Short mmCIF file of C-alpha atoms in Angstrom, two decimals:
data_model
loop_
_atom_site.label_atom_id
_atom_site.label_comp_id
_atom_site.label_asym_id
_atom_site.label_seq_id
_atom_site.Cartn_x
_atom_site.Cartn_y
_atom_site.Cartn_z
CA UNK A 241 99.18 36.76 108.35
CA UNK A 242 97.57 33.49 107.21
CA UNK A 243 93.89 33.37 106.46
CA UNK A 244 93.22 30.69 109.05
CA UNK A 245 94.16 33.22 111.69
CA UNK A 246 91.04 35.01 110.60
CA UNK A 247 88.59 32.36 109.60
CA UNK A 248 89.55 29.83 112.24
CA UNK A 249 91.39 26.55 112.52
CA UNK A 250 88.65 24.83 110.45
CA UNK A 251 89.83 26.54 107.27
CA UNK A 252 92.40 23.95 106.45
CA UNK A 253 93.54 23.27 102.82
CA UNK A 254 90.97 20.49 102.10
CA UNK A 255 88.19 22.70 103.32
CA UNK A 256 89.58 25.57 101.34
CA UNK A 257 89.48 23.43 98.12
CA UNK A 258 85.85 22.41 98.84
CA UNK A 259 84.91 26.07 99.39
CA UNK A 260 86.48 27.07 96.06
CA UNK A 261 84.80 24.20 94.14
CA UNK A 262 81.43 25.10 95.69
CA UNK A 263 81.96 28.81 94.92
CA UNK A 264 82.76 28.22 91.29
CA UNK A 265 79.89 25.74 90.92
CA UNK A 266 77.57 28.46 92.20
CA UNK A 267 79.10 30.99 89.80
CA UNK A 268 78.79 28.51 86.89
CA UNK A 269 75.07 27.98 87.76
CA UNK A 270 74.51 31.72 87.84
CA UNK A 271 76.17 32.06 84.43
CA UNK A 272 74.07 29.26 82.97
CA UNK A 273 70.82 30.76 84.26
CA UNK A 274 71.89 34.16 82.95
CA UNK A 275 72.64 32.95 79.41
CA UNK A 276 69.69 30.59 79.40
CA UNK A 277 67.55 33.60 78.37
CA UNK A 278 69.34 33.56 75.01
CA UNK A 279 68.28 29.98 74.28
CA UNK A 280 69.98 27.86 71.65
CA UNK A 281 72.77 25.33 71.96
CA UNK A 282 75.67 27.78 72.27
CA UNK A 283 75.03 29.15 75.74
CA UNK A 284 77.76 26.90 77.20
CA UNK A 285 80.33 28.69 75.03
CA UNK A 286 79.45 31.93 76.86
CA UNK A 287 79.35 30.26 80.26
CA UNK A 288 82.86 28.84 79.66
CA UNK A 289 84.01 32.24 78.34
CA UNK A 290 82.82 34.01 81.52
CA UNK A 291 84.45 31.33 83.70
CA UNK A 292 87.78 31.76 81.97
CA UNK A 293 87.70 35.57 82.31
CA UNK A 294 86.51 35.52 85.89
CA UNK A 295 88.85 32.80 87.16
CA UNK A 296 91.86 34.52 85.52
CA UNK A 297 90.92 37.81 87.16
CA UNK A 298 90.05 36.15 90.46
CA UNK A 299 93.31 34.30 91.01
CA UNK A 300 95.44 37.12 89.71
CA UNK A 301 93.63 39.32 92.21
CA UNK A 302 94.69 36.88 94.93
CA UNK A 303 98.25 38.16 94.56
CA UNK A 304 97.72 41.73 93.36
CA UNK A 305 94.81 43.08 95.24
CA UNK A 306 96.03 41.69 98.58
CA UNK A 307 99.31 43.60 98.20
CA UNK A 308 97.59 46.79 97.13
CA UNK A 309 95.07 46.70 100.02
CA UNK A 310 97.96 46.04 102.46
CA UNK A 311 99.78 49.12 101.14
CA UNK A 312 96.58 51.25 101.02
CA UNK A 313 97.00 51.75 97.25
CA UNK A 314 93.55 52.64 95.79
CA UNK A 315 94.62 53.72 92.33
CA UNK A 316 96.07 50.32 91.36
CA UNK A 317 92.88 48.64 92.45
CA UNK A 318 90.81 50.98 90.24
CA UNK A 319 93.18 50.37 87.34
CA UNK A 320 92.78 46.63 87.88
CA UNK A 321 89.00 46.91 87.53
CA UNK A 322 89.37 49.02 84.39
CA UNK A 323 91.70 46.40 82.98
CA UNK A 324 89.21 43.70 84.02
CA UNK A 325 86.51 45.46 81.99
CA UNK A 326 88.74 45.74 78.97
CA UNK A 327 89.80 42.08 79.28
CA UNK A 328 86.21 40.99 79.47
CA UNK A 329 85.27 43.01 76.42
CA UNK A 330 88.20 41.66 74.41
CA UNK A 331 87.54 38.00 75.38
CA UNK A 332 83.83 38.40 74.67
CA UNK A 333 84.59 39.89 71.25
CA UNK A 334 86.93 36.97 70.47
CA UNK A 335 84.30 34.48 71.51
CA UNK A 336 81.63 36.11 69.40
CA UNK A 337 84.00 36.33 66.40
CA UNK A 338 84.60 32.52 66.70
CA UNK A 339 80.84 31.89 66.83
CA UNK A 340 79.69 34.29 64.14
CA UNK A 341 79.64 31.69 61.38
CA UNK A 342 78.13 28.94 63.52
CA UNK A 343 75.30 30.68 65.32
CA UNK A 344 72.20 30.44 63.16
CA UNK A 345 69.96 33.44 62.76
CA UNK A 346 67.11 31.34 64.01
CA UNK A 347 68.61 31.62 67.51
CA UNK A 348 67.48 35.22 67.43
CA UNK A 349 68.58 36.40 70.87
CA UNK A 350 72.10 34.90 70.89
CA UNK A 351 72.52 35.93 67.25
CA UNK A 352 71.74 39.59 68.11
CA UNK A 353 74.05 39.38 71.11
CA UNK A 354 76.96 38.20 68.90
CA UNK A 355 76.34 40.88 66.25
CA UNK A 356 76.03 43.57 68.91
CA UNK A 357 79.68 42.97 69.73
CA UNK A 358 80.89 42.48 66.21
CA UNK A 359 79.11 45.15 64.15
CA UNK A 360 81.51 48.03 64.89
CA UNK A 361 84.74 45.95 64.96
CA UNK A 362 87.08 45.30 67.81
CA UNK A 363 87.59 48.95 68.77
CA UNK A 364 83.87 49.56 68.59
CA UNK A 365 83.33 47.54 71.73
CA UNK A 366 85.07 50.34 73.57
CA UNK A 367 82.72 52.95 72.27
CA UNK A 368 81.45 55.02 75.24
CA UNK A 369 77.92 54.79 73.76
CA UNK A 370 77.92 51.05 74.47
CA UNK A 371 79.33 51.41 78.01
CA UNK A 372 75.97 51.86 79.81
CA UNK A 373 74.75 48.47 78.45
CA UNK A 374 78.04 46.54 78.66
CA UNK A 375 79.02 47.76 82.11
CA UNK A 376 75.85 46.40 83.60
CA UNK A 377 76.77 42.94 82.23
CA UNK A 378 80.28 43.32 83.41
CA UNK A 379 79.26 44.25 86.90
CA UNK A 380 76.99 41.21 87.21
CA UNK A 381 79.14 38.69 85.39
CA UNK A 382 82.65 39.65 86.51
CA UNK A 383 82.61 42.27 89.32
CA UNK A 384 80.09 40.34 91.47
CA UNK A 385 82.29 37.15 91.66
CA UNK A 386 85.35 39.32 92.24
CA UNK A 387 83.72 41.16 95.17
CA UNK A 388 84.25 38.29 97.69
CA UNK A 389 87.94 38.33 96.91
CA UNK A 390 88.20 42.12 97.41
CA UNK A 391 86.19 41.88 100.63
CA UNK A 392 88.33 39.01 101.85
CA UNK A 393 91.50 40.97 101.14
CA UNK A 394 90.18 44.00 102.99
CA UNK A 395 89.04 41.89 105.96
CA UNK A 396 92.40 40.08 106.14
CA UNK A 397 94.31 43.36 105.97
CA UNK A 398 92.04 44.94 108.60
CA UNK A 399 92.76 41.89 110.74
CA UNK A 400 96.52 42.26 110.23
CA UNK A 401 96.31 45.92 111.25
CA UNK A 402 94.21 45.04 114.27
CA UNK A 403 96.60 42.30 115.38
CA UNK A 404 99.57 44.58 114.90
CA UNK A 405 97.99 47.36 116.87
CA UNK A 406 96.93 44.87 119.53
CA UNK A 407 100.51 43.48 119.72
CA UNK A 408 101.90 46.98 119.81
CA UNK A 409 99.64 47.90 122.68
CA UNK A 410 100.55 44.68 124.45
CA UNK A 411 104.30 45.35 123.95
CA UNK A 412 103.90 48.91 125.13
CA UNK A 413 102.05 47.69 128.19
CA UNK A 414 104.68 45.06 128.90
CA UNK A 415 107.38 47.62 128.42
CA UNK A 416 105.70 50.08 130.88
CA UNK A 417 105.30 47.30 133.39
CA UNK A 418 108.90 46.28 132.94
CA UNK A 419 109.98 49.88 133.34
CA UNK A 420 107.83 50.28 136.41
CA UNK A 421 109.21 47.09 137.91
CA UNK A 422 112.78 48.19 137.08
CA UNK A 423 112.17 51.56 138.72
CA UNK A 424 110.61 49.93 141.74
CA UNK A 425 113.60 47.55 142.00
CA UNK A 426 116.05 50.42 141.62
CA UNK A 427 114.17 52.36 144.36
CA UNK A 428 114.32 49.36 146.65
CA UNK A 429 118.05 49.01 146.04
CA UNK A 430 118.59 52.70 146.68
CA UNK A 431 116.50 52.57 149.84
CA UNK A 432 118.33 49.48 151.05
CA UNK A 433 121.62 51.46 150.73
CA UNK A 434 120.30 54.24 152.95
CA UNK A 435 119.90 52.14 156.12
CA UNK A 436 123.49 50.73 156.17
CA UNK A 437 124.87 54.23 155.44
CA UNK A 438 122.79 55.71 158.26
CA UNK A 439 123.82 52.85 160.56
CA UNK A 440 127.48 53.26 159.80
CA UNK A 441 127.40 56.95 160.58
CA UNK A 442 125.35 56.57 163.75
CA UNK A 443 127.54 53.80 165.11
CA UNK A 444 130.48 56.05 164.55
CA UNK A 445 128.81 58.72 166.74
CA UNK A 446 128.04 56.17 169.48
CA UNK A 447 131.61 54.88 169.24
CA UNK A 448 132.90 58.39 169.91
CA UNK A 449 130.67 58.54 173.04
CA UNK A 450 131.90 55.14 174.23
CA UNK A 451 135.50 56.35 173.80
CA UNK A 452 134.75 59.19 176.21
CA UNK A 453 132.88 56.84 178.61
CA UNK A 454 129.94 59.12 178.21
CA UNK A 455 126.96 58.23 180.43
CA UNK A 456 124.77 58.89 177.48
CA UNK A 457 126.08 55.89 175.57
CA UNK A 458 123.41 53.58 176.71
CA UNK A 459 120.67 56.06 176.01
CA UNK A 460 122.15 56.61 172.51
CA UNK A 461 122.15 52.84 171.91
CA UNK A 462 118.45 52.73 172.81
CA UNK A 463 117.67 55.66 170.50
CA UNK A 464 119.66 53.87 167.74
CA UNK A 465 117.54 50.75 168.39
CA UNK A 466 114.29 52.71 167.99
CA UNK A 467 115.57 54.36 164.85
CA UNK A 468 116.59 51.04 163.35
CA UNK A 469 113.07 49.78 164.06
CA UNK A 470 111.78 52.72 162.04
CA UNK A 471 114.13 51.96 159.07
CA UNK A 472 113.36 48.28 159.09
CA UNK A 473 109.62 48.16 159.74
CA UNK A 474 108.06 51.51 158.90
CA UNK A 475 109.77 52.42 155.71
CA UNK A 476 108.70 49.39 153.70
CA UNK A 477 105.82 51.36 152.32
CA UNK A 478 106.13 53.48 149.19
CA UNK A 479 105.52 56.67 151.26
CA UNK A 480 105.24 57.51 154.98
CA UNK A 481 103.55 60.30 156.94
CA UNK A 482 105.79 63.42 156.96
CA UNK A 483 105.31 63.71 160.79
CA UNK A 484 106.87 60.22 161.33
CA UNK A 485 109.84 61.17 159.12
CA UNK A 486 110.30 64.37 161.09
CA UNK A 487 110.17 62.39 164.32
CA UNK A 488 112.93 60.14 163.02
CA UNK A 489 115.05 63.18 162.05
CA UNK A 490 114.59 64.68 165.49
CA UNK A 491 115.88 61.42 167.13
CA UNK A 492 118.91 61.42 164.84
CA UNK A 493 119.64 65.03 165.60
CA UNK A 494 119.50 64.27 169.33
CA UNK A 495 122.26 61.67 168.79
CA UNK A 496 124.30 64.31 166.93
CA UNK A 497 123.77 66.82 169.76
CA UNK A 498 124.82 64.30 172.34
CA UNK A 499 127.89 63.39 170.34
CA UNK A 500 129.27 66.89 169.58
CA UNK A 501 127.89 68.76 172.60
CA UNK A 502 129.25 72.25 173.01
CA UNK A 503 132.13 71.75 170.63
CA UNK A 504 129.85 72.26 167.57
CA UNK A 505 127.23 74.92 167.12
CA UNK A 506 123.99 73.20 166.12
CA UNK A 507 120.86 75.12 165.16
CA UNK A 508 117.77 73.05 164.30
CA UNK A 509 114.49 74.73 163.35
CA UNK A 510 111.98 72.03 162.41
CA UNK A 511 108.32 72.98 162.26
CA UNK A 512 105.66 70.71 163.80
CA UNK A 513 103.64 69.36 160.88
CA UNK A 514 100.42 67.51 161.66
CA UNK A 515 98.81 67.75 158.28
CA UNK A 516 98.40 64.39 156.45
CA UNK A 517 101.29 64.91 154.05
CA UNK A 518 103.30 61.91 152.78
CA UNK A 519 106.92 61.67 151.74
CA UNK A 520 109.29 59.01 150.51
CA UNK A 521 110.99 57.65 153.61
CA UNK A 522 114.67 58.47 154.41
CA UNK A 523 114.79 61.13 151.71
CA UNK A 524 116.09 63.99 153.96
CA UNK A 525 118.55 62.13 156.16
CA UNK A 526 121.49 61.97 153.61
CA UNK A 527 121.71 65.83 153.53
CA UNK A 528 122.20 65.93 157.26
CA UNK A 529 124.75 63.16 157.18
CA UNK A 530 126.62 64.96 154.42
CA UNK A 531 126.72 68.11 156.45
CA UNK A 532 128.21 66.25 159.45
CA UNK A 533 130.70 64.36 157.25
CA UNK A 534 132.10 67.52 155.61
CA UNK A 535 131.63 69.82 158.58
CA UNK A 536 132.48 68.79 162.19
CA UNK A 537 133.82 65.36 161.28
CA UNK A 538 136.36 67.01 158.99
CA UNK A 539 137.36 69.76 161.47
CA UNK A 540 136.02 71.34 164.66
CA UNK A 541 137.24 74.69 163.47
CA UNK A 542 134.36 76.79 162.08
CA UNK A 543 132.18 73.83 162.85
CA UNK A 544 128.43 74.63 162.77
CA UNK A 545 125.30 73.13 161.31
CA UNK A 546 121.99 74.87 160.62
CA UNK A 547 118.85 72.91 159.65
CA UNK A 548 115.42 74.20 158.90
CA UNK A 549 112.30 72.41 157.70
CA UNK A 550 109.00 74.08 156.87
CA UNK A 551 105.86 73.33 154.88
CA UNK A 552 103.75 76.01 153.03
CA UNK A 553 100.96 75.37 150.55
CA UNK A 554 102.07 71.73 150.13
CA UNK A 555 105.63 72.57 149.35
CA UNK A 556 108.24 71.21 151.69
CA UNK A 557 111.34 73.42 152.14
CA UNK A 558 114.38 71.78 153.70
CA UNK A 559 117.63 73.76 154.20
CA UNK A 560 120.88 72.30 155.52
CA UNK A 561 124.00 74.40 155.87
CA UNK A 562 127.32 73.70 157.51
CA UNK A 563 130.65 75.32 158.12
CA UNK A 564 133.67 73.95 156.23
CA UNK A 565 137.26 74.18 157.26
CA UNK A 566 139.02 73.57 153.90
CA UNK A 567 142.35 73.42 155.59
CA UNK A 568 141.27 70.42 157.55
CA UNK A 569 141.75 66.79 156.52
CA UNK A 570 139.84 65.68 153.47
CA UNK A 571 136.70 63.63 154.24
CA UNK A 572 136.81 60.00 153.01
CA UNK A 573 135.57 59.67 149.42
CA UNK A 574 133.19 57.19 147.96
CA UNK A 575 130.07 57.97 149.98
CA UNK A 576 126.76 57.00 148.50
CA UNK A 577 124.45 59.35 150.44
CA UNK A 578 123.99 62.30 148.08
CA UNK A 579 124.27 60.18 144.91
CA UNK A 580 121.55 57.99 146.33
CA UNK A 581 119.09 60.79 147.25
CA UNK A 582 119.60 62.61 143.93
CA UNK A 583 118.56 59.45 142.08
CA UNK A 584 115.63 58.86 144.33
CA UNK A 585 114.42 62.43 143.97
CA UNK A 586 114.66 62.05 140.12
CA UNK A 587 112.73 58.81 140.21
CA UNK A 588 109.99 59.80 142.62
CA UNK A 589 109.63 63.55 142.36
CA UNK A 590 110.58 64.30 138.79
CA UNK A 591 109.46 67.82 137.77
CA UNK A 592 108.18 68.31 141.36
CA UNK A 593 111.35 69.28 143.12
CA UNK A 594 114.25 71.72 143.06
CA UNK A 595 117.67 71.09 144.55
CA UNK A 596 120.25 73.77 144.89
CA UNK A 597 123.70 73.16 146.40
CA UNK A 598 126.13 75.91 147.09
CA UNK A 599 129.88 75.32 147.88
CA UNK A 600 131.19 78.61 149.26
CA UNK A 601 134.53 79.60 150.74
CA UNK A 602 133.81 78.57 154.35
CA UNK A 603 130.39 76.91 154.10
CA UNK A 604 128.27 74.47 152.13
CA UNK A 605 124.50 74.61 151.86
CA UNK A 606 121.64 72.64 150.36
CA UNK A 607 118.16 73.93 149.64
CA UNK A 608 115.56 71.25 148.70
CA UNK A 609 111.94 72.05 147.83
CA UNK A 610 109.47 69.27 147.10
CA UNK A 611 105.84 69.61 146.06
CA UNK A 612 104.22 66.91 148.18
#
């Protein structure tokens, strides 16, 4: 993450150089005013000494502290400041040692400052008794100029974390939107498959009536037209009133009754439901179509269909059972009805439905319960 991403487009390399020059000019002025209290002609030696120490630590911190802050490593940062203190002490001792024979005793303040560092030798500067006095100078002369670098590193790292979290949140949002759109598209595809499947089966029923020259053929075609209007214009919404779905099922069952007549025992028990419950459209129809396909369409022997639909405490219970003559001709394979409805149930009613299918010796049954 580049710094200009934080500080703005104005922080270009030329501006950065000017900022650094101005910063070190300010630091140099502070050092000069600090050592001016010593008086004498040697204060510039200490100003230059402080600049060398501070700049070496400042620009090494550019690479080191930024990495440690990014990794959340506190101990290396503390060790760096301890090293900085030791480095300042050592360089100050060397400077004082170089000046010991040139600083006259008449420059009393700077003379005492030099001797304070030299009187106990090199190791003496690390004496804990001197720490309270020396640490104050270190904090003011070295730590204070290093503080902006540490703060800058922390701010940049915080910005990187913030940007990463923001990008992560954005990606998760985009992912959820994409998943939602994919699910919506899949549901639309699944729903679009239901209508042709229903139309195919219903036209077969009307074709059988036409073969028999049944007077109910025209009435059945009109019923089919009304049902197609339902599938085309009223099922575009995500959900539909349960009462309308039941009305559609009743119309479909009327066609089935007309088609099979007395040759197939049909038992339909569908409760009248006027409560404002909603359901995904065309969710129940495939179970009835499946019962017809594997029941009376396979064989009229032992042909019967029982259907019941009830609603209690917001739980829809739908039961479809049919007789099966397993000695009859096999039904054509490759239907999409049940596969379709299982996928739609999983997408729209996940953890809110149970589906039990039983394939017995002479019958097949489906029990579906949905929490609406």
